[in-house]
Each structure stands twice: as C-alpha cells, then as structure tokens.
Amino acid sequence: MYISIYCILSFLISACSGISVKASDGCGYDVCNLGDPNKLNVHIVPHTHNDVGWLKTVDQYFYGARNDIQHAAVQYILDSVIPALIENPDRRFVYVEIAFFWRWWIQQTEDMQNTVRKLVNESKEISDHRRKNVEVYSLQFEIGHLEFISGGWSMNDEGVTHYNSIIDQHSLGAEFLRDQFGECGRPKLGWQIDPFGHSKEVASLFAQMGFDGLFFGRIDFQDYTQRNQSKTMEMIWKGSYDLGEPSWLFTGVIPRVYTAPQSFCFDYRCHDEPIRDDPQLHDYNVPERVQAFIDAAHIQARSYTTNHIMMTMGSDFHYENSNEWFKNLEKLMKYVNAQQANGSDVNLFYSTPTCYLYALNQVNKTWPTKTDDFFPISWNTHGLWTGYFTSRPALKRYERYANNILQVTKQLNAFSNLTLRHAFFPLSNIDKQTNLFLSLQITSCIGEAMGIVQHHDAVSGTEKQHVANDYAQRLAQGIDSAEYVVDQALKKLLSKGDHSLPVPNQFFCHFLNISECLPIEDQNNFTITIWNPTIQPIEQIVRVPVTKMYTIRNATGQGIVADMLPIALSVKTIPGRMSRADYELLFTASVPGLGFSTYYFETKNQSVKQTMKVIRDQACILQNKHLRIEFDEKGNLIKIRNLDRNFDVAFSGQGLYWYTSFPGNSSMPEFQASGAYFFRPLTPYPIPASNTRNITCTYTHQVNKASIVYNNWASQEISIYGEGHIVEVEWIVGPIPIEDDRGKEIIMRYD
C-alpha cells in the first residue's frame, strides 16, 4: 500500500522489502542531483548538530554565553549559513532543531525572513543591481538550498520519552514549518544522529508521521562491525507487528556517527589542514588531500551496496564561520572531480539526506529487514549505554507530570470552547495576518518547554546540573501557564448558569508526591475537582494531605468514606518539604470518561474514631479479594498470590540494594566510569541498603500497606487498595550518602 508523504513522492514498500516511487511535479525530490550512474556518487551533506541544552542551557547555546564552558553560539551559525547559501546556488544545508531556528527567526527582519523562504520553497530569479560595477547579477534560488529534516522542536531521546511527547514536539516544529514555509518546509525523513539507542516504536511513529526514511549514527559497536562487514548498514525497519506496512521505514546507519571523514573537518574547532591549492606555495597539498579523500570514499563504499554514499560534513555547533567549511568543500569537489579525467570514479556534489534517500530509491533494490530495537547499545567493551535510563529520576518524573498537565490542558481548552491555545502552545502567539508574535513570552508556554525537554540530553538526565535546573524551571513556568487555562476552563464547565455563584479559582497541588498542599492547610472548607483524560470511567484512590479532620461529600451531597493515615516519617523529612500536614485522607474517587468529579471537604466539628490496625515488626499479610501478599517479621517479601487465578509468585529476596560505581577516568575503554550515560558497577555483587529493616503493616477500609524502612535514606511502601487488581510499590531514596567517596547505583531487586 502507499504510505502518503509530502508533496511529490510516495514509497511503495513491497512484500520483498524493495522500495518503488511514485513521482509528481512539485518541490523536494524533483530538484535532487542523482549524480552519475557510472560513478561512485558522494553526497556531501553540510550540517550542524545543535544540542538544545547539555553542557550549557538552551539560552546560553543560542546566544553564545558561557563560552568558558563550551564555545557554541547558534545564532551566529544561522547568521553565517544563510548568506553563504545565497552566495552560491549550488550549496546545500540541512537544519534540525526548530527550538533554535524559531528563536533566530523571530529576531529577523521581514526582508530576511522572505529571503530564507526563497531558499526553502521558491525558485525565482532576483536581480541584484551592484552600483559599484554597474553590473546586474542574476541570483538563482533553488528549492532545497536550505532544507529542514526531522523538524522536531528538538532531537528527541528514544529510550525514556513518552509517545505523547514525541508527537507533540514534532507537531510543534511541523506547525512552525508549515506556517512559515508552506508545504515545501515539511521534512521528509527522521534524523536521529545523536540519541543513545533507537526504538522501533519511534520508527513506527515516524512512518505514521509520513516520513520516508530515518538516519541515525549511534548503534552498538559490535552491531556496527557486523553490519559494516555484511553491507547491511541500510535496511527496512519494520516498526510494529500490529500495524504492518504502514509502520515500515527505510533506515540507514551513518558512519562516524555524524562527523566528517578523518582529516576533512574544516571548522575552526578542528585541527585538520585546509585545502592549500596554490602550487607556488611550499605547502601545496592538493594531490595528497585529493587522494586521501578518494581513499576515504572507497573505504566507506565497501560498507554499502549501491554506488551512492553520504558524507556528513559537520558536527556539534559547527558552521559558526560557514565560509571556512564551504570554501574548502568546494575546493575538494573541484579537485576530486577533476581526477575523473584520470580514471577516478569518485563524483562529489552538494546534497541532502533527503536527496540521498531518493537516490537509493531510484536504484530500485531489495533491502534487508529489521524487526527489533537498537537497544541497549554499547559504545565500547565497558560502555553500556544504560545509565541514562534512570539518571535524574526527579526530572524524569517532572517531565511526565508536565506531560499529563499538557494533555489535560489541551482537552479542557477544547471542551470548554476557550480560545487560550496561545497560553500553552507558543506558535499560537503569531498573528497570521501580520506575521508578528504577540507579547506572551515563549519560555512561559508548556508546549515549548516540553518540546525542549524531549531533547536527548534533557529528559535523559545526561546534562549538567545547572542545565537540569533550567529545564525544571521551564517546566514549572509552563505548568503555571497551563494552570491559568485549566482554571478558566473549569470555571466555565463548573458554572451552572447565568445566576450561579462565581466559581472560585482552581489551582494544582504540585507536591502531592511528598504529601504537601500548602494552600489547603488549616482551611475549613475546600473542593477538589478531578479530571479524567481517558475515555473510560475510572475509580482512583486520592490522597489529600491535611492538618484537620474533614468530612467529604460528592456533587450530589452523598458522604464519601475516607481513611485518615499518618504520613510516614521518611516523607515528612524529605529535604525541601514545608508542609505541616501529619496525615493524609484517602478516599476512592469515581470519575467519568473525559469528564470530571468534584468533592467537597468540610471540617468536622468533632473527632471520629479511626478504624485502623497497625502491626510492627511481625509477620503480616496484605489481602483483598484478588490479591494476597505475605511478609515475614524481618520485612522480607515472601509471596504474592493471585486469588482469581490461584497461583503464587514466591520470592527468596526483595528490596533496595546498591552497586559501587566504577570510578574510572574514561580515558580508555577499560577505565570507563559509571555515570549519567553508562551503568558500570565495580563488582557484579550488589550490597543491601541495610542488613536489617523494620516493617509496619497498616490496615484500613481503603488500603492495606506494608511500610519497610531500611535506613535513614531508603524506604519503601507496598500497598493494595480496596478491590484493586494491582500491587503498588513506592520507594523513597535519598539523599544518598556520598561522604565515603563511593558512587552508589541504587536498585530495586526481586529474587
């Protein structure tokens, strides 16, 4: 079947995994240089990889601040590249990170914006009258001068992201490209050159987005060796068993991750020699440089199966001085191609990944297939890229929390018929008639903040601490902007007519994960409104930290049964917690699908005796009609029994342990340190968080739970609720003691 793609091309993926093409007139593939069918065609792809935060914050990277940390300034890259593309109509350049490009775009004059549009999507002669020489030059702007690939707000991670957020951040970038550049601005392929492993689910998403292909650079070093030798660097990736062909995507592995061939990097950051082409100079190096490049092209071609190869010319934050790159590349093309007269088969020309993909398409060959992930990957013998799966868990949790709020905000904005999209999706701040952005700050939008945090050095947890703080601040500001929309939407939805009383302001309790909600402390009355973003009705246990006893009623006035439980000491002593609440009320909320329920809290005039049973440091059992969990007197989990299916899962041990981190200096593979990227324990044997533990089992109407304390920095709670079918395991770890100068990798282990 045809996978619909943008503008002129559809790829038909046949049963034998070949690719055929259906072409039409328009922008994009029609302007591609397909080279010479009798030569080895080298597609030269100028590009820059701009991390949306890593060693510096996104703002610092854009403006070039804190160059003492890393010299990088994205605004100057774009300032340099655009005039260079205008200067020579043969030049090509690809750009990915729309978070940066958008910032640069809104600072440009209307004339510059129109010039860039011509580089992307118009073929038009523009006369330039040069007064000095009284001559007229005709500049030919061709489609594809500047091409956007992937087109997300950032180059998203694939190991720890949620599909909601991947779709949202690509939607944000795609909306900008559509609005500013029309249909020709729409990317035709994915470009995931830097993430630390690749998921077939992301390949499936990209296929469903209409991409024709995907290129990336990082795979396991052993997998790379095998593919390099067997010429299977390019394949059809079958992303989903369930979806079938609509999830298939042509995929290619780029050599050298995404850098230039050795000794051919022409950025000021590199130390490679320029092309010195004056034969009168003593250090004239054209013959040596030409032969070295021809050799590099032939070596790369051994790993691929067609007479087309792609060479990425660029790296992290390259092209701040684009003339240095383009001038040397053009000399290289000139002198290498001149050797064709002497029998060389190497043919160089400017290209893009899209045109390289199209050239492969035109070869009309059958490709190997792949059906699983590129996960996990090893960078070297001791560098297993799994550390980032759990690095900075607090930021990972906060990103998921912000995603939940963003999805709910979008729903409430729609269902209440508000027109407040600009408050959470920043591109709505642009006036379509005047092309001017409204005054709302871009950094206050949750959609923009979430797009940034999907970056592969953001939610992954591999950034520096001050950058992680910046990401968290952006999410917090974005959540505040979303809270305004939620408040306005609920006021409209909760209103019962023209004569109803004003609905009070609604607000989020952001710190319920540490049993804190300061605005309701000591209040005599308050309400809680719970929104269900799913289409199914749900029953959910709700925990409310309180300083008083309350009665709870639903919207019809019916009383709701609630339990009042003491908050664990391990929660109350979490650093930064400011709440005076010692208890939390637990009750079961019933919420309709895509709807809300409101509950009313009122202070009790007199205390009511709690029905709660507590057992300390004894063997105990948690049980409802579906599940039975057994512990011994030492807090060891013995068995979980499924009462519905009548089977047991026995445990010889369960709990919190830690590995000692390998303390290498990463100078060589054998000295690879454990850290944010890599998980590498010093020994294969984990150490218990404590040799002893205390267990307290608590029984109420709503919950049976076992609280297990290992020490003053590690504890866990295992709970079952009412008639629930799941076991909930919640842990608290930290602050992790490091006074002994030993890194600690904390794990939850089940034996």
mmCIF file of N, CA and C in Angstrom, residues 344-455:
data_model
loop_
_atom_site.group_PDB
_atom_site.id
_atom_site.type_symbol
_atom_site.label_atom_id
_atom_site.label_comp_id
_atom_site.label_asym_id
_atom_site.label_seq_id
_atom_site.Cartn_x
_atom_site.Cartn_y
_atom_site.Cartn_z
ATOM 1 N N SER A 344 39.442 8.334 -12.199
ATOM 2 C CA SER A 344 38.780 8.206 -10.899
ATOM 3 C C SER A 344 37.277 8.034 -11.093
ATOM 4 N N ASP A 345 36.668 7.234 -10.225
ATOM 5 C CA ASP A 345 35.219 7.023 -10.307
ATOM 6 C C ASP A 345 34.462 7.790 -9.230
ATOM 7 N N VAL A 346 35.159 8.653 -8.478
ATOM 8 C CA VAL A 346 34.526 9.365 -7.367
ATOM 9 C C VAL A 346 33.942 10.682 -7.865
ATOM 10 N N ASN A 347 32.652 10.884 -7.548
ATOM 11 C CA ASN A 347 31.908 12.051 -8.015
ATOM 12 C C ASN A 347 31.295 12.762 -6.808
ATOM 13 N N LEU A 348 31.778 13.971 -6.519
ATOM 14 C CA LEU A 348 31.316 14.723 -5.343
ATOM 15 C C LEU A 348 30.333 15.802 -5.751
ATOM 16 N N PHE A 349 29.325 16.018 -4.908
ATOM 17 C CA PHE A 349 28.405 17.130 -5.117
ATOM 18 C C PHE A 349 27.637 17.399 -3.830
ATOM 19 N N TYR A 350 27.193 18.654 -3.694
ATOM 20 C CA TYR A 350 26.353 19.010 -2.553
ATOM 21 C C TYR A 350 25.043 18.248 -2.630
ATOM 22 N N SER A 351 24.573 17.810 -1.456
ATOM 23 C CA SER A 351 23.316 17.062 -1.422
ATOM 24 C C SER A 351 22.694 17.215 -0.041
ATOM 25 N N THR A 352 21.630 16.489 0.179
ATOM 26 C CA THR A 352 20.947 16.446 1.472
ATOM 27 C C THR A 352 20.590 14.999 1.771
ATOM 28 N N PRO A 353 20.304 14.664 3.029
ATOM 29 C CA PRO A 353 19.867 13.295 3.317
ATOM 30 C C PRO A 353 18.614 12.902 2.533
ATOM 31 N N THR A 354 17.733 13.872 2.278
ATOM 32 C CA THR A 354 16.527 13.590 1.502
ATOM 33 C C THR A 354 16.890 13.165 0.083
ATOM 34 N N CYS A 355 17.816 13.881 -0.539
ATOM 35 C CA CYS A 355 18.218 13.533 -1.905
ATOM 36 C C CYS A 355 18.999 12.229 -1.933
ATOM 37 N N TYR A 356 19.791 11.971 -0.895
ATOM 38 C CA TYR A 356 20.481 10.675 -0.812
ATOM 39 C C TYR A 356 19.457 9.546 -0.726
ATOM 40 N N LEU A 357 18.430 9.736 0.089
ATOM 41 C CA LEU A 357 17.364 8.736 0.190
ATOM 42 C C LEU A 357 16.691 8.509 -1.157
ATOM 43 N N TYR A 358 16.447 9.593 -1.877
ATOM 44 C CA TYR A 358 15.799 9.481 -3.184
ATOM 45 C C TYR A 358 16.699 8.747 -4.176
ATOM 46 N N ALA A 359 18.006 9.010 -4.105
ATOM 47 C CA ALA A 359 18.937 8.304 -4.986
ATOM 48 C C ALA A 359 18.908 6.802 -4.722
ATOM 49 N N LEU A 360 18.838 6.414 -3.436
ATOM 50 C CA LEU A 360 18.735 4.991 -3.109
ATOM 51 C C LEU A 360 17.417 4.421 -3.622
ATOM 52 N N ASN A 361 16.371 5.215 -3.522
ATOM 53 C CA ASN A 361 15.065 4.789 -4.014
ATOM 54 C C ASN A 361 15.105 4.475 -5.510
ATOM 55 N N GLN A 362 15.839 5.298 -6.244
ATOM 56 C CA GLN A 362 15.889 5.132 -7.690
ATOM 57 C C GLN A 362 16.720 3.922 -8.116
ATOM 58 N N VAL A 363 17.561 3.421 -7.209
ATOM 59 C CA VAL A 363 18.333 2.222 -7.526
ATOM 60 C C VAL A 363 17.415 1.003 -7.645
ATOM 61 N N ASN A 364 16.290 1.054 -6.928
ATOM 62 C CA ASN A 364 15.259 0.009 -7.038
ATOM 63 C C ASN A 364 15.807 -1.362 -6.663
ATOM 64 N N LYS A 365 16.347 -1.455 -5.435
ATOM 65 C CA LYS A 365 16.882 -2.731 -4.972
ATOM 66 C C LYS A 365 16.081 -3.243 -3.781
ATOM 67 N N THR A 366 16.337 -4.466 -3.438
ATOM 68 C CA THR A 366 15.716 -5.086 -2.278
ATOM 69 C C THR A 366 16.628 -4.915 -1.077
ATOM 70 N N TRP A 367 16.047 -4.549 0.063
ATOM 71 C CA TRP A 367 16.823 -4.243 1.261
ATOM 72 C C TRP A 367 16.588 -5.293 2.341
ATOM 73 N N PRO A 368 17.566 -5.523 3.196
ATOM 74 C CA PRO A 368 17.332 -6.402 4.355
ATOM 75 C C PRO A 368 16.349 -5.748 5.320
ATOM 76 N N THR A 369 15.838 -6.521 6.244
ATOM 77 C CA THR A 369 14.850 -6.001 7.190
ATOM 78 C C THR A 369 15.340 -6.156 8.625
ATOM 79 N N LYS A 370 14.705 -5.395 9.510
ATOM 80 C CA LYS A 370 14.954 -5.487 10.952
ATOM 81 C C LYS A 370 13.622 -5.340 11.666
ATOM 82 N N THR A 371 13.435 -6.091 12.747
ATOM 83 C CA THR A 371 12.144 -6.061 13.438
ATOM 84 C C THR A 371 12.248 -5.722 14.919
ATOM 85 N N ASP A 372 13.473 -5.570 15.459
ATOM 86 C CA ASP A 372 13.607 -5.283 16.888
ATOM 87 C C ASP A 372 14.273 -3.926 17.089
ATOM 88 N N ASP A 373 14.568 -3.600 18.356
ATOM 89 C CA ASP A 373 15.151 -2.310 18.710
ATOM 90 C C ASP A 373 16.661 -2.292 18.496
ATOM 91 N N PHE A 374 17.208 -1.077 18.473
ATOM 92 C CA PHE A 374 18.641 -0.875 18.644
ATOM 93 C C PHE A 374 18.863 -0.485 20.105
ATOM 94 N N PHE A 375 18.494 -1.343 21.016
ATOM 95 C CA PHE A 375 18.609 -1.126 22.458
ATOM 96 C C PHE A 375 18.987 -2.434 23.139
ATOM 97 N N PRO A 376 19.727 -2.390 24.248
ATOM 98 C CA PRO A 376 20.608 -1.270 24.594
ATOM 99 C C PRO A 376 21.859 -1.330 23.733
ATOM 100 N N ILE A 377 22.629 -0.264 23.701
ATOM 101 C CA ILE A 377 23.825 -0.247 22.877
ATOM 102 C C ILE A 377 25.057 -0.038 23.747
ATOM 103 N N SER A 378 26.177 -0.600 23.298
ATOM 104 C CA SER A 378 27.463 -0.405 23.963
ATOM 105 C C SER A 378 28.341 0.475 23.093
ATOM 106 N N TRP A 379 28.961 1.462 23.697
ATOM 107 C CA TRP A 379 29.883 2.339 22.981
ATOM 108 C C TRP A 379 31.251 1.685 22.850
ATOM 109 N N ASN A 380 31.590 0.889 23.856
ATOM 110 C CA ASN A 380 32.828 0.110 23.826
ATOM 111 C C ASN A 380 32.639 -1.088 24.745
ATOM 112 N N THR A 381 33.699 -1.824 24.986
ATOM 113 C CA THR A 381 33.591 -3.065 25.754
ATOM 114 C C THR A 381 32.978 -2.849 27.126
ATOM 115 N N HIS A 382 33.252 -1.722 27.755
ATOM 116 C CA HIS A 382 32.749 -1.468 29.109
ATOM 117 C C HIS A 382 31.767 -0.294 29.162
ATOM 118 N N GLY A 383 31.335 0.181 28.007
ATOM 119 C CA GLY A 383 30.475 1.364 27.970
ATOM 120 C C GLY A 383 29.060 1.040 27.525
ATOM 121 N N LEU A 384 28.307 0.358 28.388
ATOM 122 C CA LEU A 384 26.919 0.026 28.072
ATOM 123 C C LEU A 384 26.044 1.238 28.353
ATOM 124 N N TRP A 385 25.367 1.726 27.315
ATOM 125 C CA TRP A 385 24.630 2.978 27.400
ATOM 126 C C TRP A 385 23.256 2.739 28.029
ATOM 127 N N THR A 386 23.266 2.410 29.320
ATOM 128 C CA THR A 386 22.011 2.168 30.050
ATOM 129 C C THR A 386 21.884 3.052 31.277
ATOM 130 N N GLY A 387 22.929 3.793 31.616
ATOM 131 C CA GLY A 387 22.859 4.644 32.797
ATOM 132 C C GLY A 387 21.778 5.691 32.694
ATOM 133 N N TYR A 388 21.579 6.223 31.474
ATOM 134 C CA TYR A 388 20.617 7.324 31.316
ATOM 135 C C TYR A 388 19.168 6.860 31.445
ATOM 136 N N PHE A 389 18.934 5.552 31.460
ATOM 137 C CA PHE A 389 17.563 5.065 31.667
ATOM 138 C C PHE A 389 17.009 5.552 33.007
ATOM 139 N N THR A 390 17.882 5.769 33.984
ATOM 140 C CA THR A 390 17.416 6.165 35.324
ATOM 141 C C THR A 390 18.084 7.438 35.838
ATOM 142 N N SER A 391 18.961 8.069 35.068
ATOM 143 C CA SER A 391 19.624 9.288 35.548
ATOM 144 C C SER A 391 18.607 10.408 35.772
ATOM 145 N N ARG A 392 18.803 11.154 36.834
ATOM 146 C CA ARG A 392 17.926 12.269 37.216
ATOM 147 C C ARG A 392 16.449 11.841 37.239
ATOM 148 N N PRO A 393 16.119 10.878 38.111
ATOM 149 C CA PRO A 393 14.724 10.401 38.140
ATOM 150 C C PRO A 393 13.715 11.485 38.510
ATOM 151 N N ALA A 394 14.130 12.480 39.303
ATOM 152 C CA ALA A 394 13.199 13.550 39.671
ATOM 153 C C ALA A 394 12.803 14.364 38.439
ATOM 154 N N LEU A 395 13.774 14.661 37.563
ATOM 155 C CA LEU A 395 13.451 15.393 36.342
ATOM 156 C C LEU A 395 12.601 14.536 35.410
ATOM 157 N N LYS A 396 12.887 13.255 35.338
ATOM 158 C CA LYS A 396 12.077 12.353 34.504
ATOM 159 C C LYS A 396 10.624 12.346 34.987
ATOM 160 N N ARG A 397 10.453 12.273 36.304
ATOM 161 C CA ARG A 397 9.095 12.291 36.849
ATOM 162 C C ARG A 397 8.404 13.624 36.571
ATOM 163 N N TYR A 398 9.155 14.716 36.701
ATOM 164 C CA TYR A 398 8.575 16.038 36.485
ATOM 165 C C TYR A 398 8.156 16.222 35.030
ATOM 166 N N GLU A 399 8.944 15.670 34.105
ATOM 167 C CA GLU A 399 8.573 15.729 32.687
ATOM 168 C C GLU A 399 7.269 14.976 32.439
ATOM 169 N N ARG A 400 7.104 13.801 33.062
ATOM 170 C CA ARG A 400 5.858 13.043 32.889
ATOM 171 C C ARG A 400 4.671 13.798 33.497
ATOM 172 N N TYR A 401 4.907 14.420 34.639
ATOM 173 C CA TYR A 401 3.862 15.210 35.285
ATOM 174 C C TYR A 401 3.443 16.375 34.393
ATOM 175 N N ALA A 402 4.425 17.052 33.790
ATOM 176 C CA ALA A 402 4.122 18.166 32.895
ATOM 177 C C ALA A 402 3.385 17.683 31.649
ATOM 178 N N ASN A 403 3.750 16.509 31.157
ATOM 179 C CA ASN A 403 3.045 15.953 30.001
ATOM 180 C C ASN A 403 1.584 15.691 30.335
ATOM 181 N N ASN A 404 1.339 15.149 31.521
ATOM 182 C CA ASN A 404 -0.039 14.913 31.959
ATOM 183 C C ASN A 404 -0.836 16.212 31.983
ATOM 184 N N ILE A 405 -0.220 17.263 32.510
ATOM 185 C CA ILE A 405 -0.904 18.559 32.581
ATOM 186 C C ILE A 405 -1.138 19.125 31.186
ATOM 187 N N LEU A 406 -0.161 18.970 30.290
ATOM 188 C CA LEU A 406 -0.332 19.478 28.930
ATOM 189 C C LEU A 406 -1.490 18.789 28.221
ATOM 190 N N GLN A 407 -1.588 17.464 28.344
ATOM 191 C CA GLN A 407 -2.681 16.750 27.671
ATOM 192 C C GLN A 407 -4.041 17.182 28.228
ATOM 193 N N VAL A 408 -4.106 17.308 29.552
ATOM 194 C CA VAL A 408 -5.362 17.735 30.182
ATOM 195 C C VAL A 408 -5.706 19.164 29.764
ATOM 196 N N THR A 409 -4.697 20.026 29.687
ATOM 197 C CA THR A 409 -4.939 21.416 29.307
ATOM 198 C C THR A 409 -5.505 21.496 27.896
ATOM 199 N N LYS A 410 -4.948 20.719 26.984
ATOM 200 C CA LYS A 410 -5.464 20.710 25.614
ATOM 201 C C LYS A 410 -6.924 20.257 25.587
ATOM 202 N N GLN A 411 -7.234 19.224 26.361
ATOM 203 C CA GLN A 411 -8.614 18.723 26.390
ATOM 204 C C GLN A 411 -9.572 19.764 26.958
ATOM 205 N N LEU A 412 -9.206 20.348 28.091
ATOM 206 C CA LEU A 412 -10.108 21.303 28.735
ATOM 207 C C LEU A 412 -10.281 22.559 27.887
ATOM 208 N N ASN A 413 -9.230 22.990 27.234
ATOM 209 C CA ASN A 413 -9.342 24.145 26.350
ATOM 210 C C ASN A 413 -10.343 23.876 25.232
ATOM 211 N N ALA A 414 -10.350 22.647 24.724
ATOM 212 C CA ALA A 414 -11.272 22.288 23.640
ATOM 213 C C ALA A 414 -12.692 22.110 24.157
ATOM 214 N N PHE A 415 -12.850 21.337 25.236
ATOM 215 C CA PHE A 415 -14.195 21.026 25.718
ATOM 216 C C PHE A 415 -14.929 22.251 26.261
ATOM 217 N N SER A 416 -14.176 23.235 26.748
ATOM 218 C CA SER A 416 -14.818 24.437 27.287
ATOM 219 C C SER A 416 -14.978 25.529 26.231
ATOM 220 N N ASN A 417 -14.533 25.241 25.007
ATOM 221 C CA ASN A 417 -14.621 26.213 23.913
ATOM 222 C C ASN A 417 -13.895 27.518 24.221
ATOM 223 N N LEU A 418 -12.795 27.403 24.947
ATOM 224 C CA LEU A 418 -11.948 28.576 25.173
ATOM 225 C C LEU A 418 -11.056 28.805 23.950
ATOM 226 N N THR A 419 -10.486 29.952 23.870
ATOM 227 C CA THR A 419 -9.538 30.250 22.792
ATOM 228 C C THR A 419 -8.209 30.659 23.418
ATOM 229 N N LEU A 420 -7.705 29.780 24.281
ATOM 230 C CA LEU A 420 -6.495 30.098 25.032
ATOM 231 C C LEU A 420 -5.321 29.212 24.623
ATOM 232 N N ARG A 421 -5.348 28.724 23.398
ATOM 233 C CA ARG A 421 -4.266 27.837 22.964
ATOM 234 C C ARG A 421 -2.911 28.523 23.058
ATOM 235 N N HIS A 422 -2.874 29.828 22.867
ATOM 236 C CA HIS A 422 -1.606 30.554 22.913
ATOM 237 C C HIS A 422 -0.941 30.463 24.278
ATOM 238 N N ALA A 423 -1.708 30.146 25.311
ATOM 239 C CA ALA A 423 -1.145 30.098 26.651
ATOM 240 C C ALA A 423 -0.324 28.836 26.891
ATOM 241 N N PHE A 424 -0.495 27.812 26.052
ATOM 242 C CA PHE A 424 0.274 26.594 26.267
ATOM 243 C C PHE A 424 0.937 26.071 25.000
ATOM 244 N N PHE A 425 0.612 26.635 23.839
ATOM 245 C CA PHE A 425 1.219 26.196 22.586
ATOM 246 C C PHE A 425 1.734 27.442 21.894
ATOM 247 N N PRO A 426 3.036 27.724 21.954
ATOM 248 C CA PRO A 426 3.549 29.071 21.678
ATOM 249 C C PRO A 426 3.316 29.573 20.267
ATOM 250 N N LEU A 427 3.189 28.695 19.281
ATOM 251 C CA LEU A 427 3.045 29.187 17.917
ATOM 252 C C LEU A 427 1.708 29.880 17.710
ATOM 253 N N SER A 428 0.782 29.693 18.655
ATOM 254 C CA SER A 428 -0.483 30.418 18.581
ATOM 255 C C SER A 428 -0.289 31.893 18.897
ATOM 256 N N ASN A 429 0.922 32.271 19.314
ATOM 257 C CA ASN A 429 1.188 33.674 19.613
ATOM 258 C C ASN A 429 1.463 34.496 18.361
ATOM 259 N N ILE A 430 1.450 33.852 17.217
ATOM 260 C CA ILE A 430 1.755 34.583 15.995
ATOM 261 C C ILE A 430 0.460 35.032 15.318
ATOM 262 N N ASP A 431 0.434 36.271 14.929
ATOM 263 C CA ASP A 431 -0.700 36.813 14.191
ATOM 264 C C ASP A 431 -0.538 36.434 12.724
ATOM 265 N N LYS A 432 -1.440 35.614 12.216
ATOM 266 C CA LYS A 432 -1.298 35.087 10.856
ATOM 267 C C LYS A 432 -1.362 36.193 9.805
ATOM 268 N N GLN A 433 -1.990 37.294 10.119
ATOM 269 C CA GLN A 433 -2.119 38.366 9.138
ATOM 270 C C GLN A 433 -0.865 39.240 9.084
ATOM 271 N N THR A 434 -0.325 39.566 10.246
ATOM 272 C CA THR A 434 0.807 40.496 10.281
ATOM 273 C C THR A 434 2.147 39.800 10.452
ATOM 274 N N ASN A 435 2.106 38.480 10.749
ATOM 275 C CA ASN A 435 3.334 37.717 10.966
ATOM 276 C C ASN A 435 4.124 38.236 12.171
ATOM 277 N N LEU A 436 3.418 38.869 13.122
ATOM 278 C CA LEU A 436 4.074 39.375 14.315
ATOM 279 C C LEU A 436 3.705 38.513 15.503
ATOM 280 N N PHE A 437 4.668 38.278 16.373
ATOM 281 C CA PHE A 437 4.414 37.493 17.561
ATOM 282 C C PHE A 437 3.854 38.381 18.669
ATOM 283 N N LEU A 438 2.886 37.846 19.380
ATOM 284 C CA LEU A 438 2.281 38.586 20.470
ATOM 285 C C LEU A 438 3.225 38.603 21.666
ATOM 286 N N SER A 439 2.818 39.267 22.708
ATOM 287 C CA SER A 439 3.757 39.604 23.776
ATOM 288 C C SER A 439 4.042 38.461 24.738
ATOM 289 N N LEU A 440 3.263 37.388 24.711
ATOM 290 C CA LEU A 440 3.487 36.314 25.672
ATOM 291 C C LEU A 440 4.891 35.745 25.499
ATOM 292 N N GLN A 441 5.617 35.617 26.568
ATOM 293 C CA GLN A 441 6.986 35.124 26.488
ATOM 294 C C GLN A 441 6.995 33.662 26.057
ATOM 295 N N ILE A 442 7.890 33.330 25.115
ATOM 296 C CA ILE A 442 7.920 31.963 24.599
ATOM 297 C C ILE A 442 8.292 30.971 25.682
ATOM 298 N N THR A 443 9.116 31.404 26.642
ATOM 299 C CA THR A 443 9.561 30.455 27.660
ATOM 300 C C THR A 443 8.478 30.146 28.681
ATOM 301 N N SER A 444 7.330 30.802 28.610
ATOM 302 C CA SER A 444 6.271 30.546 29.584
ATOM 303 C C SER A 444 5.269 29.524 29.083
ATOM 304 N N CYS A 445 5.460 28.980 27.902
ATOM 305 C CA CYS A 445 4.499 28.044 27.319
ATOM 306 C C CYS A 445 4.905 26.612 27.617
ATOM 307 N N ILE A 446 3.965 25.829 28.112
ATOM 308 C CA ILE A 446 4.289 24.455 28.465
ATOM 309 C C ILE A 446 4.598 23.622 27.231
ATOM 310 N N GLY A 447 3.967 23.938 26.092
ATOM 311 C CA GLY A 447 4.262 23.195 24.868
ATOM 312 C C GLY A 447 5.701 23.374 24.436
ATOM 313 N N GLU A 448 6.216 24.607 24.519
ATOM 314 C CA GLU A 448 7.597 24.877 24.146
ATOM 315 C C GLU A 448 8.557 24.256 25.150
ATOM 316 N N ALA A 449 8.231 24.347 26.432
ATOM 317 C CA ALA A 449 9.096 23.749 27.459
ATOM 318 C C ALA A 449 9.174 22.238 27.291
ATOM 319 N N MET A 450 8.045 21.612 27.027
ATOM 320 C CA MET A 450 8.044 20.159 26.833
ATOM 321 C C MET A 450 8.823 19.775 25.582
ATOM 322 N N GLY A 451 8.730 20.581 24.523
ATOM 323 C CA GLY A 451 9.496 20.294 23.317
ATOM 324 C C GLY A 451 10.988 20.320 23.583
ATOM 325 N N ILE A 452 11.443 21.274 24.389
ATOM 326 C CA ILE A 452 12.860 21.368 24.738
ATOM 327 C C ILE A 452 13.295 20.174 25.582
ATOM 328 N N VAL A 453 12.467 19.791 26.540
ATOM 329 C CA VAL A 453 12.866 18.746 27.485
ATOM 330 C C VAL A 453 12.871 17.356 26.848
ATOM 331 N N GLN A 454 12.293 17.198 25.659
ATOM 332 C CA GLN A 454 12.388 15.900 24.980
ATOM 333 C C GLN A 454 13.769 15.673 24.379
ATOM 334 N N HIS A 455 14.595 16.712 24.361
ATOM 335 C CA HIS A 455 15.945 16.618 23.803
ATOM 336 C C HIS A 455 16.703 15.447 24.426
#
